[in-house]
Coordinates of C-alpha atoms in Angstrom, one line a residue:
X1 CA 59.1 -15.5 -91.8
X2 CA 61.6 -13.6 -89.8
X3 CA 59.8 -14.8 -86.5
X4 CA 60.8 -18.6 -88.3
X5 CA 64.3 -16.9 -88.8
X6 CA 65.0 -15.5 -85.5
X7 CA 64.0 -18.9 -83.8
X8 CA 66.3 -20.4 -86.1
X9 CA 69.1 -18.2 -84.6
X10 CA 68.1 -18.7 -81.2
X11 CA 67.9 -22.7 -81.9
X12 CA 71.7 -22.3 -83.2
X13 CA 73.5 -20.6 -80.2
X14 CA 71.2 -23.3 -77.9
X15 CA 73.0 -25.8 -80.0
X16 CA 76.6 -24.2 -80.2
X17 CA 75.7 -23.7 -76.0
X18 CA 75.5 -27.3 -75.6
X19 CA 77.9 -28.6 -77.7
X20 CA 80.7 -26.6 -75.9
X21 CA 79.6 -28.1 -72.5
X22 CA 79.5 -31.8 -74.2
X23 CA 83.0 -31.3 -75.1
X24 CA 84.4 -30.2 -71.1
X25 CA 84.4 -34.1 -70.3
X26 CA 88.3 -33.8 -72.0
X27 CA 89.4 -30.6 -70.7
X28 CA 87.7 -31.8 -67.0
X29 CA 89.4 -34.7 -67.2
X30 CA 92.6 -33.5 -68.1
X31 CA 92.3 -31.4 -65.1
X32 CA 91.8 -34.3 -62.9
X33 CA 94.9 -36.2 -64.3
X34 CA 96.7 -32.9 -62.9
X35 CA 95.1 -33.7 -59.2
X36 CA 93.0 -31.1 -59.7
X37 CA 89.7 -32.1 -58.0
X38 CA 86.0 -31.8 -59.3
X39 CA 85.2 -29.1 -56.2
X40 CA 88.5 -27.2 -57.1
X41 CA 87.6 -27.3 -61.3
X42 CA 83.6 -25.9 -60.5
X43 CA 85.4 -23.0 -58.2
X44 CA 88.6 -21.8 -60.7
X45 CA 86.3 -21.7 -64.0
X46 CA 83.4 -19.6 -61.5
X47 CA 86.4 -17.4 -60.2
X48 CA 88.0 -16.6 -63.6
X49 CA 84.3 -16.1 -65.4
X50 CA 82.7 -14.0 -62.6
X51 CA 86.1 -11.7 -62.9
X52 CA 86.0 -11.1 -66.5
X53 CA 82.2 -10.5 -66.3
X54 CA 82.9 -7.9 -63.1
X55 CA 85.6 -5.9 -65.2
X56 CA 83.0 -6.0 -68.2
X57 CA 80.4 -4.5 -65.9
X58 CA 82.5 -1.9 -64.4
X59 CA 83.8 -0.6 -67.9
X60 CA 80.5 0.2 -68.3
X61 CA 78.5 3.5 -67.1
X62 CA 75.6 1.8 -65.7
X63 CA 76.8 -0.9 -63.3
X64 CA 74.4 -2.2 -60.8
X65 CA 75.7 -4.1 -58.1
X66 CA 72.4 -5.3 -56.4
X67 CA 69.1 -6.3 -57.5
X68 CA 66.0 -4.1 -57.7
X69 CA 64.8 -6.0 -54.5
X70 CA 65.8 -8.3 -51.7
X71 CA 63.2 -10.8 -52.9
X72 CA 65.1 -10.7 -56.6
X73 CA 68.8 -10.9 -54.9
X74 CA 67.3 -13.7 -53.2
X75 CA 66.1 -15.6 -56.2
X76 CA 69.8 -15.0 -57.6
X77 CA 71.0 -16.9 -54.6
X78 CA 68.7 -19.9 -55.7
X79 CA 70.1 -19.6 -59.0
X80 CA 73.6 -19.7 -57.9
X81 CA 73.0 -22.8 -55.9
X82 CA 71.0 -24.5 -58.5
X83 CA 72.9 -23.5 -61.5
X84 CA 76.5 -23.9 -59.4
X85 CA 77.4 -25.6 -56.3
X86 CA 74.8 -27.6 -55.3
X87 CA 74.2 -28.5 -59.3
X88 CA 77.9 -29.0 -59.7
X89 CA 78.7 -31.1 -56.1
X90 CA 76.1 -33.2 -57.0
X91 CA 76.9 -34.1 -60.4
X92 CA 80.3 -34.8 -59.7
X93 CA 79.6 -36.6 -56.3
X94 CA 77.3 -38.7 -58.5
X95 CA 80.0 -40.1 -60.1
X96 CA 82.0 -41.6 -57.4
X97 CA 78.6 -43.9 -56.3
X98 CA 77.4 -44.6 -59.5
X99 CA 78.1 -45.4 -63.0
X100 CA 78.9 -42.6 -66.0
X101 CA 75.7 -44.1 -67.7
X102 CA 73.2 -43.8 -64.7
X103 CA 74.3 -40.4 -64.5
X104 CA 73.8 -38.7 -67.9
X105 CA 70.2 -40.8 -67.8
X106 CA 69.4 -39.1 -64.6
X107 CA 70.7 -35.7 -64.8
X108 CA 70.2 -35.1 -69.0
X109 CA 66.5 -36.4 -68.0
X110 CA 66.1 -32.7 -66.3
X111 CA 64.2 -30.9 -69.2
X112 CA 61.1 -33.7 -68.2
X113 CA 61.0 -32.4 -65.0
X114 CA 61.8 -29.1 -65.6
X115 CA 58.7 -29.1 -68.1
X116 CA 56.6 -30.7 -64.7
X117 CA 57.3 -27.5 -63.2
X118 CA 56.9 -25.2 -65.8
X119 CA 53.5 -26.7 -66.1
X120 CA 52.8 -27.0 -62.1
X121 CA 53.7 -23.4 -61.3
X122 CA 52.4 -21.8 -64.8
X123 CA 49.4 -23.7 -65.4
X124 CA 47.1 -20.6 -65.5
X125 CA 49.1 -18.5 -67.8
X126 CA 51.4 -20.7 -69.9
X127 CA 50.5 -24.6 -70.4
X128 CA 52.4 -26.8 -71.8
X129 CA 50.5 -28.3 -74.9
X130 CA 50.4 -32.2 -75.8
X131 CA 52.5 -31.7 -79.0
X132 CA 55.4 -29.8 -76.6
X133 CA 54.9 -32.8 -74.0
X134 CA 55.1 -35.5 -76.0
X135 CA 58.6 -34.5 -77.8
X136 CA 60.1 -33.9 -74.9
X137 CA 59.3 -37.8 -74.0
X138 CA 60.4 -39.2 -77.2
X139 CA 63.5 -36.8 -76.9
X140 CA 64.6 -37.7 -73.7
X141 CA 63.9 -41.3 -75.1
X142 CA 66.3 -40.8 -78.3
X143 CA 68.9 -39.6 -75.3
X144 CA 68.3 -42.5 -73.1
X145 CA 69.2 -44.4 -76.8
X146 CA 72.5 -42.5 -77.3
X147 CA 73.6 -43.1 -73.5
X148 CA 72.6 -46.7 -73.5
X149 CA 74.0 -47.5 -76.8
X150 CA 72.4 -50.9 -76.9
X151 CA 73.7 -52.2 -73.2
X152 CA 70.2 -52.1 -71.9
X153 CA 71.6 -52.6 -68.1
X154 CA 71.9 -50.4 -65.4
X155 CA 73.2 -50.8 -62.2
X156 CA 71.1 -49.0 -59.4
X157 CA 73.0 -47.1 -56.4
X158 CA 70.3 -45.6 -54.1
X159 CA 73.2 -43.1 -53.1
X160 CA 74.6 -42.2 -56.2
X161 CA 71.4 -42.1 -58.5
X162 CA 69.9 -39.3 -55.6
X163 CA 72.7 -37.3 -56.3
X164 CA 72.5 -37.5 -60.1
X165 CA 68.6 -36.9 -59.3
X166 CA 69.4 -33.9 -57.2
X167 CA 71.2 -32.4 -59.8
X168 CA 68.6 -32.8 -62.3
X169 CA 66.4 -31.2 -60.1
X170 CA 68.7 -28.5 -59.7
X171 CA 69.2 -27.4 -63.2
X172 CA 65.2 -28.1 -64.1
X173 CA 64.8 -25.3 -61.0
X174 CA 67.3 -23.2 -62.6
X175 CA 65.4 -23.2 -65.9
X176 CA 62.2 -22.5 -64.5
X177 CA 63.6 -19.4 -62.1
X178 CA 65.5 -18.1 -65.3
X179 CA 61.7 -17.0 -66.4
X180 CA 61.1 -14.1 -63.6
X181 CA 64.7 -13.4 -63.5
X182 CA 64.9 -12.5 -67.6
X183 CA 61.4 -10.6 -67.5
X184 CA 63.3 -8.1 -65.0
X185 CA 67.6 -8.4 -65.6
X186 CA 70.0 -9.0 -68.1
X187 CA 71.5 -12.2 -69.4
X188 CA 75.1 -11.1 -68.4
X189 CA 73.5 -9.1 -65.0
X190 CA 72.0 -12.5 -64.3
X191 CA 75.0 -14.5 -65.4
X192 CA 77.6 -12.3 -63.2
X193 CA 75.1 -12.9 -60.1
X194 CA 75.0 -16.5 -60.5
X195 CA 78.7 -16.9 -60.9
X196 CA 79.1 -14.6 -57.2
X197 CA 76.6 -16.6 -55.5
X198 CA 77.8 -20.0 -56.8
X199 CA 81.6 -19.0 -55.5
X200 CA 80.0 -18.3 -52.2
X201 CA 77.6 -20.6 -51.7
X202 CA 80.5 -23.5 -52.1
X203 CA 83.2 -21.7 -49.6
X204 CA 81.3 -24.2 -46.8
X205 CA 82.9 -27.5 -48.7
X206 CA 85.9 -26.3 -48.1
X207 CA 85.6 -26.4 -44.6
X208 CA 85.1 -30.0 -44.9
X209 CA 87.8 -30.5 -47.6
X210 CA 90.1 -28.1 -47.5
X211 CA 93.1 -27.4 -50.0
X212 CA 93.9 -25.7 -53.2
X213 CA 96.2 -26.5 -55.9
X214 CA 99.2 -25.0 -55.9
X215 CA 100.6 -21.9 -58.3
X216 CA 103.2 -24.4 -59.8
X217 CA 100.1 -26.7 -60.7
X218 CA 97.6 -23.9 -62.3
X219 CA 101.0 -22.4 -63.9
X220 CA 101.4 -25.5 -66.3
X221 CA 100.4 -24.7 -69.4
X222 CA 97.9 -28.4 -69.7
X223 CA 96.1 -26.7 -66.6
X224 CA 96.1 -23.3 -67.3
X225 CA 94.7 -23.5 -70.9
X226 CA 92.0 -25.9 -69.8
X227 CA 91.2 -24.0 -67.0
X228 CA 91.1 -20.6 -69.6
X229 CA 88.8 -22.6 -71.8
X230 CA 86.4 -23.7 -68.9
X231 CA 86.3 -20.1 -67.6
X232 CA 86.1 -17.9 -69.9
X233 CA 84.5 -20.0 -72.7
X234 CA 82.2 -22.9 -71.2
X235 CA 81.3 -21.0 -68.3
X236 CA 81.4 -17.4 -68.7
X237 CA 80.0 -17.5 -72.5
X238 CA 77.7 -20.3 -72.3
X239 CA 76.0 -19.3 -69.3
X240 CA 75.2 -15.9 -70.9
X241 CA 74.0 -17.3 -74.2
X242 CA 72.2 -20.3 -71.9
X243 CA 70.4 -17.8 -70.0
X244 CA 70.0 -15.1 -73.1
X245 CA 67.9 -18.7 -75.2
X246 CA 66.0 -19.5 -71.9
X247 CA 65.0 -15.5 -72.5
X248 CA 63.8 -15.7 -76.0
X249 CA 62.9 -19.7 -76.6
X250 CA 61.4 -20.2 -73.5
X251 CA 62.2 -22.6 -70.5
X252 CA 60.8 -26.1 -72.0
X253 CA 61.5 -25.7 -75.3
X254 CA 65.2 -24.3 -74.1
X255 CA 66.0 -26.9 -72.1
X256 CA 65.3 -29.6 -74.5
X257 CA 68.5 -28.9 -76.1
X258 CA 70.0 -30.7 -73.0
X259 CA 68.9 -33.9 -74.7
X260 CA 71.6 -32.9 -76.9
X261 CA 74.2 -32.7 -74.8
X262 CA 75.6 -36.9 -74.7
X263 CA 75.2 -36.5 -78.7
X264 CA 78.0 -33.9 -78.6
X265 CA 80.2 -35.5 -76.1
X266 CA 79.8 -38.7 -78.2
X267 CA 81.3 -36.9 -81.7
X268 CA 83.5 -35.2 -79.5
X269 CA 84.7 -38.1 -78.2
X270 CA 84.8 -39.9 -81.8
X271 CA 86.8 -36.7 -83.1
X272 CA 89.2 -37.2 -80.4
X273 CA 89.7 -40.1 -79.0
X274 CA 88.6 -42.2 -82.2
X275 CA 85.6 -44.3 -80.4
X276 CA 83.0 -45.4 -82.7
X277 CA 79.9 -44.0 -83.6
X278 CA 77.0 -47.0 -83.8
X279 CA 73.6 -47.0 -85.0
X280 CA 72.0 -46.9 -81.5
X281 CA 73.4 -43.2 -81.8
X282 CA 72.1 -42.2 -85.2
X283 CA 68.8 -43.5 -83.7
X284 CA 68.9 -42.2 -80.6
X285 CA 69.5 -38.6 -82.7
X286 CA 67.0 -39.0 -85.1
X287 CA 64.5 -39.5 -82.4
X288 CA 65.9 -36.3 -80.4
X289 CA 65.9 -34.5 -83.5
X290 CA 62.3 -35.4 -84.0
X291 CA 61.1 -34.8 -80.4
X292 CA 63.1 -31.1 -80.3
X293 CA 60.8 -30.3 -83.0
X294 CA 57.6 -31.7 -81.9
X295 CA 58.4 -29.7 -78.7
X296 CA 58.7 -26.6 -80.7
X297 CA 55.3 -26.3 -81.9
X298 CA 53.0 -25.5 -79.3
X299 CA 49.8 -26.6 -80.9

């Protein structure tokens, strides 16, 4: 019963997780209305999360700046890129080739592959059963449901669905390294190395595009508050619960909750911005609902 119970608990901060980063579409694009750009958002939230997560570390007694080994700094590199830059240049970058729709499809679709994985590289110590496989398919089809919404048409762009693929990819590598890197850190050791190697792994970019925003811009209080909430609360809070549920639930079952992620910006969006909520959505959730729990039960 209290195994039940603290599943339950893990379940609800997976759900609070993604809710919060369903509802950054508004404070993202209030950002971009300010000429803020998607490279510039990814690195201000990074810069103020890794900062309050430094400050936390060094109030403490036992700080540790590096990893145990070069091999596990080296794996927080991978994490960094996958969970930041490269995830969030390609999501974004995405967008300007393709359409919003083929986008969620393609990258919310990353617990599938990131279950492939799981399977391919732990396949003598932790299989993935049939129950656990087949609700992740009829999850990720309640979420192909939601996105669609009944306009069963997509528009293919080679360029922009390999970006929206590549960030898939990213975050269903992410997931699967989280496993070694919890068995031997932290959630908020982890969380602080991700956030450093993230900042510096998208310094190159700006080579290519330079520019910042300006102290007057990040002053107003539209930017500043938005960028508060994406820093401190959808980045630096989420990413330590995200990576504290990948811990305890698991990296399939974990990453399922992504399915949930265009529910919450839909409600979001209905709070909001007063769209409507159909019943391709209420089906789409019931059959996300119902494949979540399928892949809870491993047998």
């Amino acid at each position: 019963m209290k195994s039940r119970s603290n599943n339950l608990g893990y379940h609800l901060v997976a759900f609070v997780t993604v809710a919060i980063w369903g509802s950054t579409f508004v404070f993202t694009k209030m950002l971009l209305q300010n000429g803020l750009s998607p490279a510039q958002i990814f690195t201000l939230r990074f810069i103020i999360a890794y900062i309050l997560l430094l400050a936390f570390a060094l109030s403490r007694h036992r700080f540790r700046l590096f990893c145990k080994s070069l091999k596990d700094e080296l794996l927080m590199v991978v994490l960094g890129i996958t969970g930041g830059s490269v995830y969030f240049l390609a999501e974004n970058a995405a967008m300007l080739f393709t359409t919003a729709t083929n986008t969620s499809l393609i990258v919310c679709s990353c617990p599938l592959f990131a279950m492939l994985l799981f399977a391919i590289v732990y396949r003598h110590s932790e299989r993935v059963s049939r129950l656990q496989a087949l609700g992740s398919v009829i999850a990720c089809l309640g979420m192909a449901v939601v996105v669609l919404n009944g306009h069963f048409v997509l528009h293919l762009s080679p360029l922009g669905d390999m970006l929206a693929f590549a960030a898939c990819l990213c975050w269903a590598v992410y997931s699967l390294l989280m496993k070694p890197a919890t068995e031997r850190y932290s959630s908020l050791f982890i969380t602080r190395k991700v956030f450093f190697y993230g900042l510096l792994t998208i310094i190159p970019y700006y080579f290519f595009v330079p520019g910042f925003p300006s102290m007057e811009v990040l002053l107003r209080p539209e930017v500043l508050w938005n960028l508060l909430f994406l820093g401190v609360v959808a980045s630096m809070i989420c990413y330590v619960t995200w990576n504290w549920v990948i811990s305890k639930l698991g990296a399939v079952i974990a990453t399922n909750w992504v399915y949930f992620n265009p529910i919450t910006t839909i409600i979001f969006a209905w709070w909001l911005l007063h769209e409507q909520i159909t019943v391709w959505f209420l089906l789409g959730t019931v059959l996300i609902l119902t494949g979540m729990y399928l892949a809870d039960h491993k047998k």
